[in-house]
Coordinates of C-alpha atoms and ligand atoms in Angstrom, one line a residue:
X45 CA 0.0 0.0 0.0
X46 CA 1.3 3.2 -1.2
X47 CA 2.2 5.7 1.7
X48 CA 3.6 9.3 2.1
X49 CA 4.6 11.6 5.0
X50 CA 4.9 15.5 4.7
X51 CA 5.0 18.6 6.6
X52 CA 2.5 21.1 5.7
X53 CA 3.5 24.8 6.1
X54 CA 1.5 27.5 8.1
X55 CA 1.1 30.7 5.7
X56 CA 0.5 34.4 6.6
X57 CA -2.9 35.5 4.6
X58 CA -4.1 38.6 4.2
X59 CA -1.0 40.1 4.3
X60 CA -2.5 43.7 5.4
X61 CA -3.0 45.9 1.9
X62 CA -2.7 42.3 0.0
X63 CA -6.1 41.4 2.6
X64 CA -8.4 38.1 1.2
X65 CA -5.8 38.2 -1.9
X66 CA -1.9 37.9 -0.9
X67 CA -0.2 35.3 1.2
X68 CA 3.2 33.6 1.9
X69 CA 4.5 30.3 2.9
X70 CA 6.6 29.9 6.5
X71 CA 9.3 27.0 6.3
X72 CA 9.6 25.7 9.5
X73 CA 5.8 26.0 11.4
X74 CA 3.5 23.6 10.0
X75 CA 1.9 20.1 10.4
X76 CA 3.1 16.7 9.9
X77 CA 0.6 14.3 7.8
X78 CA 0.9 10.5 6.9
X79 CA -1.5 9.6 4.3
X80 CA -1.6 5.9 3.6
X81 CA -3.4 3.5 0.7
X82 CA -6.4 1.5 1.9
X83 CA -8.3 -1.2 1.1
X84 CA -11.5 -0.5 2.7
X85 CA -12.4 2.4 -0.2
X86 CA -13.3 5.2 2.3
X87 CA -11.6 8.0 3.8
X88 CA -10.9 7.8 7.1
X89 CA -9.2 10.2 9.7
X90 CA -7.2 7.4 11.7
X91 CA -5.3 9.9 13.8
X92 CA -4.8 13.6 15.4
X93 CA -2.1 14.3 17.3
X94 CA -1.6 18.0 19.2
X95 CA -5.4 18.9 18.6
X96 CA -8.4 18.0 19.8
X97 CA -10.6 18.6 16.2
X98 CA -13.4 16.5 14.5
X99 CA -12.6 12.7 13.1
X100 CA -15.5 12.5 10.9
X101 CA -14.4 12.8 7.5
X102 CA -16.6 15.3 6.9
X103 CA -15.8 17.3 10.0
X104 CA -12.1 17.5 9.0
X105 CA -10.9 20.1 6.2
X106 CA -8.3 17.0 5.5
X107 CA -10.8 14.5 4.9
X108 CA -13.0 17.2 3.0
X109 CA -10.6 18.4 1.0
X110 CA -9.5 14.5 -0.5
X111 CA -12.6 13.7 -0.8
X112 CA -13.1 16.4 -3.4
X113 CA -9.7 15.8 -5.5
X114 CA -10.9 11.8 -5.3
X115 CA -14.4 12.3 -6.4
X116 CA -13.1 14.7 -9.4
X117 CA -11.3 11.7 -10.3
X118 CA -14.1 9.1 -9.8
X119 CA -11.6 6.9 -8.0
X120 CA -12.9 5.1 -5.2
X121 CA -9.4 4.9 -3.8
X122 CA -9.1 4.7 0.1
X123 CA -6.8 6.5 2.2
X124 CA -6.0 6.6 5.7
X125 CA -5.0 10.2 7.2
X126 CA -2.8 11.0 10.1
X127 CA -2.4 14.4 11.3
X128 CA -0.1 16.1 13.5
X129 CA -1.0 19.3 14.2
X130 CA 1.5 21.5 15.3
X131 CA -0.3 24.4 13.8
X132 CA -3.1 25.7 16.7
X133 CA -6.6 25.6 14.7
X134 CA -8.0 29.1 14.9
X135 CA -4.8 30.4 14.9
X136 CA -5.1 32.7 11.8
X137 CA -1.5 31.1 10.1
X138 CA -3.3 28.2 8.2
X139 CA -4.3 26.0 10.4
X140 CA -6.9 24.5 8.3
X141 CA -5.7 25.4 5.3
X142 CA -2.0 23.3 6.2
X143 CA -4.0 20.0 6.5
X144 CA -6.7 20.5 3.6
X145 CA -3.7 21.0 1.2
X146 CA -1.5 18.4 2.5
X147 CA -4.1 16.3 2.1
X148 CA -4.8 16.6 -1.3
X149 CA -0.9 16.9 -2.4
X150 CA -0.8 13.6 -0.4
X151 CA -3.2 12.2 -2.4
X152 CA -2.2 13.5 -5.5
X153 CA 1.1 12.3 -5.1
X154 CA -0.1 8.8 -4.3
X155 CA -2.5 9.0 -7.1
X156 CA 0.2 8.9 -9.2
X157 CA 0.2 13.0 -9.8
X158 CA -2.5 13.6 -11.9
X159 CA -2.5 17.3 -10.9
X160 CA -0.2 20.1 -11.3
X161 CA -0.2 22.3 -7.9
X162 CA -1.9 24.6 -9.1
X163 CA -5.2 22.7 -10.0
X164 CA -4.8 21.4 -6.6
X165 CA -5.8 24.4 -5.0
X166 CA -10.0 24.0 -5.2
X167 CA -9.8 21.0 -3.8
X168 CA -8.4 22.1 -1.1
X169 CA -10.6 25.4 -1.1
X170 CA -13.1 23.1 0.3
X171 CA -11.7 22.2 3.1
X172 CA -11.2 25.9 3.5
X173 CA -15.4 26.0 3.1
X174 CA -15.9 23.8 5.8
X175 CA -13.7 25.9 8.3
X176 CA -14.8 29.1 7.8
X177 CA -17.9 29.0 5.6
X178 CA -15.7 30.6 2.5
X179 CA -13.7 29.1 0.0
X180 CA -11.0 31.6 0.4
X181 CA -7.5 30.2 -1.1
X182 CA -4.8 32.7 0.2
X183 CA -3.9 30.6 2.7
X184 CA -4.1 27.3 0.5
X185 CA -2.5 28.4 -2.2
X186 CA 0.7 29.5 -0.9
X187 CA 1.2 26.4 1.5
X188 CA 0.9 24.7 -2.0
X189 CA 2.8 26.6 -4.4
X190 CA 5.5 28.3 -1.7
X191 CA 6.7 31.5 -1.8
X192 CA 3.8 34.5 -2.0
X193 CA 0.6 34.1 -3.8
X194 CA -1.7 36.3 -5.2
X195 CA -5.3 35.6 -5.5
X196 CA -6.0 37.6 -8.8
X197 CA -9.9 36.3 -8.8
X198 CA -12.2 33.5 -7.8
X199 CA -14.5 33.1 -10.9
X200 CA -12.4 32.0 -12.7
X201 CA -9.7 31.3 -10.4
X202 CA -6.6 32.4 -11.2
X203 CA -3.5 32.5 -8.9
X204 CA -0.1 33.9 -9.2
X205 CA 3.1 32.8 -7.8
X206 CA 5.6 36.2 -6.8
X207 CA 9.1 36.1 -6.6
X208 CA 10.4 35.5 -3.0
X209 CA 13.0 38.0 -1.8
X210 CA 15.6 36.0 0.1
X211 CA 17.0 38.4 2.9
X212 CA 13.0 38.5 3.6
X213 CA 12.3 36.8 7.5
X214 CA 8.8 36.5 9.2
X215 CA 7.9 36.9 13.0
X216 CA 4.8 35.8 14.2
X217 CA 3.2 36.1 17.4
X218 CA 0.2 33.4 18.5
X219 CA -1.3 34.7 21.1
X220 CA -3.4 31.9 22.7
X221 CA -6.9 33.4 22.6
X222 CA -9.2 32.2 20.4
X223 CA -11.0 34.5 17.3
X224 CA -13.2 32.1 14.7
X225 CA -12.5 33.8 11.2
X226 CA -16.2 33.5 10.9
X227 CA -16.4 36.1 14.0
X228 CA -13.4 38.3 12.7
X229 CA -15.7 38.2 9.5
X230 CA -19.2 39.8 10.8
X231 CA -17.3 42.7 12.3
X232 CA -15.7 43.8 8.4
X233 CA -17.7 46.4 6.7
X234 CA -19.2 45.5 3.7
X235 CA -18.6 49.2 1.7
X236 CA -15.2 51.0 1.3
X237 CA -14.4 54.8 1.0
X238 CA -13.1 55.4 -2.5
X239 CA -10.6 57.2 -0.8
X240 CA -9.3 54.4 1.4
X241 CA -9.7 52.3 -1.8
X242 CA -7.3 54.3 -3.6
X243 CA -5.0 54.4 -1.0
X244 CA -5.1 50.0 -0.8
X245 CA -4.5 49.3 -4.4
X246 CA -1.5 52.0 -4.4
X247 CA 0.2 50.1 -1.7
X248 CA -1.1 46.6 -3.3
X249 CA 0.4 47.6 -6.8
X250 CA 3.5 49.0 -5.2
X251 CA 4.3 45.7 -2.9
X252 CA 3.5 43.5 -5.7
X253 CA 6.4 45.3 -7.5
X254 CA 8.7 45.6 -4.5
X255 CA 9.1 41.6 -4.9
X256 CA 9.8 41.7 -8.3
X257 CA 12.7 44.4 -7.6
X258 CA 13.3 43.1 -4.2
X259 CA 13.3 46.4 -3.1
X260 CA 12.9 45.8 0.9
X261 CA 12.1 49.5 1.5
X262 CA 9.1 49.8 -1.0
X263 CA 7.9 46.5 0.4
X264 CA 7.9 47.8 4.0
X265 CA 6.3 51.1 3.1
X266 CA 3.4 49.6 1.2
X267 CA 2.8 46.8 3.7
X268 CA -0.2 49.2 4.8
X269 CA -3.9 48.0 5.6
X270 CA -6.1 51.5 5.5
X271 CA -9.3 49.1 5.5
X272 CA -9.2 46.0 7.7
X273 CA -6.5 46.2 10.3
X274 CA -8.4 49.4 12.1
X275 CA -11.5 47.6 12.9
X276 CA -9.9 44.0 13.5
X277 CA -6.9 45.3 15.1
X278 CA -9.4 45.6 18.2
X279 CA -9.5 42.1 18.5
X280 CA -6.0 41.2 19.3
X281 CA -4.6 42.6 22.9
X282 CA -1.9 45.0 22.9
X283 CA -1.6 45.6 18.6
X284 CA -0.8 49.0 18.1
X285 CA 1.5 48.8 21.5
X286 CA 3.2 45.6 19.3
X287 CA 3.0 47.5 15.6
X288 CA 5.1 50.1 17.3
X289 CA 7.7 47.9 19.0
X290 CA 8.2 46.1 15.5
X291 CA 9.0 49.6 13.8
X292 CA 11.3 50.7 16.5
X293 CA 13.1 47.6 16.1
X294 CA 13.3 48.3 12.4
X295 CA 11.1 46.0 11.3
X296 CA 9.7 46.5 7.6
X297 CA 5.7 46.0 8.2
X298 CA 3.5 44.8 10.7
X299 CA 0.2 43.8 10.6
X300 CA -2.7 40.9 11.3
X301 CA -2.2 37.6 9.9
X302 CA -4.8 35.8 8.4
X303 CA -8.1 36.8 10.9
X304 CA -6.2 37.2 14.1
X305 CA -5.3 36.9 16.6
X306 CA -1.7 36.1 15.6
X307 CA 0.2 38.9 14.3
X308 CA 2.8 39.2 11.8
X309 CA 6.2 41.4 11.5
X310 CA 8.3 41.1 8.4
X311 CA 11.9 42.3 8.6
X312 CA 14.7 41.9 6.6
X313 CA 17.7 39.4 7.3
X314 CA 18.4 37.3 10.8
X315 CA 19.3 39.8 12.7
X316 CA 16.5 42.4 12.1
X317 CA 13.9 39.5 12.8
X318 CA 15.9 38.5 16.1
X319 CA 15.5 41.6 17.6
X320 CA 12.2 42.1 16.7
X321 CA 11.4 38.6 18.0
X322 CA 13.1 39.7 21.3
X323 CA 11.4 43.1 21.7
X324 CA 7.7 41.4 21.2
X325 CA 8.8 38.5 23.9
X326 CA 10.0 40.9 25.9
X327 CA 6.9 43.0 25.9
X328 CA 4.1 40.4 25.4
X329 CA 5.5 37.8 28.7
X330 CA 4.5 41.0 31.1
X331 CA 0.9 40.2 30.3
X332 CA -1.3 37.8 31.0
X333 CA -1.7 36.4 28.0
X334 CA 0.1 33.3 26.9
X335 CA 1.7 32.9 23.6
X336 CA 4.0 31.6 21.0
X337 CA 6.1 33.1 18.5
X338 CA 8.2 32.1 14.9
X339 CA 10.9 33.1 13.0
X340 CA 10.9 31.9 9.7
X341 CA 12.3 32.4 6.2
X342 CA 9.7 32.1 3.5
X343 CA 9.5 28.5 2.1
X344 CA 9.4 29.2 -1.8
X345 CA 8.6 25.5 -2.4
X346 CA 5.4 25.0 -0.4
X347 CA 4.7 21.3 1.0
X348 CA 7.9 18.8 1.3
X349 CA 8.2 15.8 1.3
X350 CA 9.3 13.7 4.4
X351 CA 9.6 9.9 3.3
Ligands
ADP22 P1 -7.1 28.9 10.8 O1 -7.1 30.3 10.2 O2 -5.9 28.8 11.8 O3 -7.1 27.9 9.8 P2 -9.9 28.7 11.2 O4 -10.7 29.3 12.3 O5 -10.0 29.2 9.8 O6 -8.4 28.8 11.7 O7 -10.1 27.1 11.1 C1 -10.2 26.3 12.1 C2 -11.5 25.6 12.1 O8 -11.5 24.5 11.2 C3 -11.8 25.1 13.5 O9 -13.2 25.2 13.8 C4 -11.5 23.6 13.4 O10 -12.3 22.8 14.2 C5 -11.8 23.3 11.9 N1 -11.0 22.1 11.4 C6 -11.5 21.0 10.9 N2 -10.5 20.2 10.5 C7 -9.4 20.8 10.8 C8 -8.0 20.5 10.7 N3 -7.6 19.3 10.2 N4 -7.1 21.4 11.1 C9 -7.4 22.6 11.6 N5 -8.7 22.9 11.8 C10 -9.7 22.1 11.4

């Protein structure tokens, strides 16, 4: 029976002006899945490990989302799926979105690769649907394809891959409260100033360009969110106290990843992202709020292969 093991990355979405469009891979936070051949024809979540979440196939975004890729097949292939989860669901880096597209590159692989990874993303959009109610994919798509991805539409989808800038490192801090992206959703307004529009595809356009040039200095100015980040912000304890420690530390941007409550600080080289990472432990262990926090380069190759 054919059997693989991978670690599936967490990803920063909604990377503040790039918000429901723009993410990027992390390289060393993410899950560890085992998907294995079976004879019994069914899908079946076997084991979770780290996490207390549903074992119904239907319950899981893992089982969800290889069901889909299988029944666009019309195999009636089994498969047995282990997870580790070392990603916190509810986390807002990709929780679901690491095991629905481990999932169905495991299954793709072991289906012999029918799919390139970028037709794997809608099947593992739908484990993204059972998670949070929307079929979002900046959070799938980059813990697929690596690197940053940009969600150019839906209908029809269409996804590019950016260039990565290497010197580029990621902080994130978890702080271990809980915020449903489904609540972190009702609270968005639903109508935008043209002004503050404006202002968001300026800094979009500009970023997108800034990784193309790998111009670190454009990318930290235009990492700006004049629509989301003011009302979510008020969600996650402490943000503007943290977005202010980051830039004093010289980090390049700062802002909320995915829906909260983690946040996200991207800096250029080790050093930069060390001392930020200092400065935000330093700050964030006075409280009474436990947490964890990354460092990580971005992964530009997405899901890897274990054994
Ligand atoms: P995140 O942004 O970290 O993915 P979400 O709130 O979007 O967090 O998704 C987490 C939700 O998905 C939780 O309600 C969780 O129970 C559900 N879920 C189902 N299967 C999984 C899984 N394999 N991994 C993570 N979350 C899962």
């Amino acid at each position: 029976m054919g059997q693989i093991k991978i670690f599936s990355p967490a990803t920063v979405a909604n990377l503040s002006c790039g918000f429901d469009v723009l993410g990027c891979c992390l390289d060393n936070v993410g899950d560890i899945m085992t998907i294995r051949e079976n004879d019994v024809q069914e899908i079946r979540i076997t084991k979770i490990i780290g996490q207390n979440l549903p074992m119904e196939t239907g319950k899981n975004v893992a089982g969800v989302a290889a069901k889909s890729i299988l029944s666009t097949l019309k195999s009636s292939q089994g498969f047995d799926i282990e997870i580790e989860k070392k990603i916190k669901a509810g986390s807002g880096i990709g929780s679901s979105a690491a095991s629905a597209a481990g999932a169905v590159f495991a299954v793709n692989k072991l289906m012999g690769d029918p799919f390139t990874a970028s037709q794997l993303i809608p099947f593992a959009m739908e484990g993204e649907k059972l998670a949070s109610g929307n079929a979002h994919a900046d959070n799938v798509a980059p813990a697929l394809l690596g690197g940053f991805s940009l969600v150019k539409s839906y209908e029809p989808l269409e996804v590019i891959s950016l260039p990565t800038p290497e010197e580029l490192r990621v902080v994130v801090l978890h702080p271990l409260i809980e915020i449903k992206t489904r609540d972190s959703r009702s609270i968005l307004r639903q109508s935008v100033s043209l002004e503050k529009a404006i202002k968001q595809w300026g800094n979009l356009g500009a970023l997108i360009s800034a990784l193309y040039t790998r111009d670190y200095e454009l990318f930290g100015r235009s990492l700006q969110d004049e629509i989301v980040e003011p009302v979510r912000s008020i969600l996650i304890p402490y943000f503007d106290e943290l977005k202010k420690i980051a830039a004093e530390n010289g980090a390049l941007g700062f802002g909320i990843s995915g829906s909260g409550p983690s946040v996200y600080a991207m800096c250029r080289g080790d050093e930069v992202a060390e001392k930020v990472k200092s400065s935000i432990k330093e700050f964030y262990k006075s409280k009474a709020i436990d947490f964890e926090l990354h460092l990580s380069e971005i992964n530009p190759h997405g899901i890897k292969i274990l054994s």
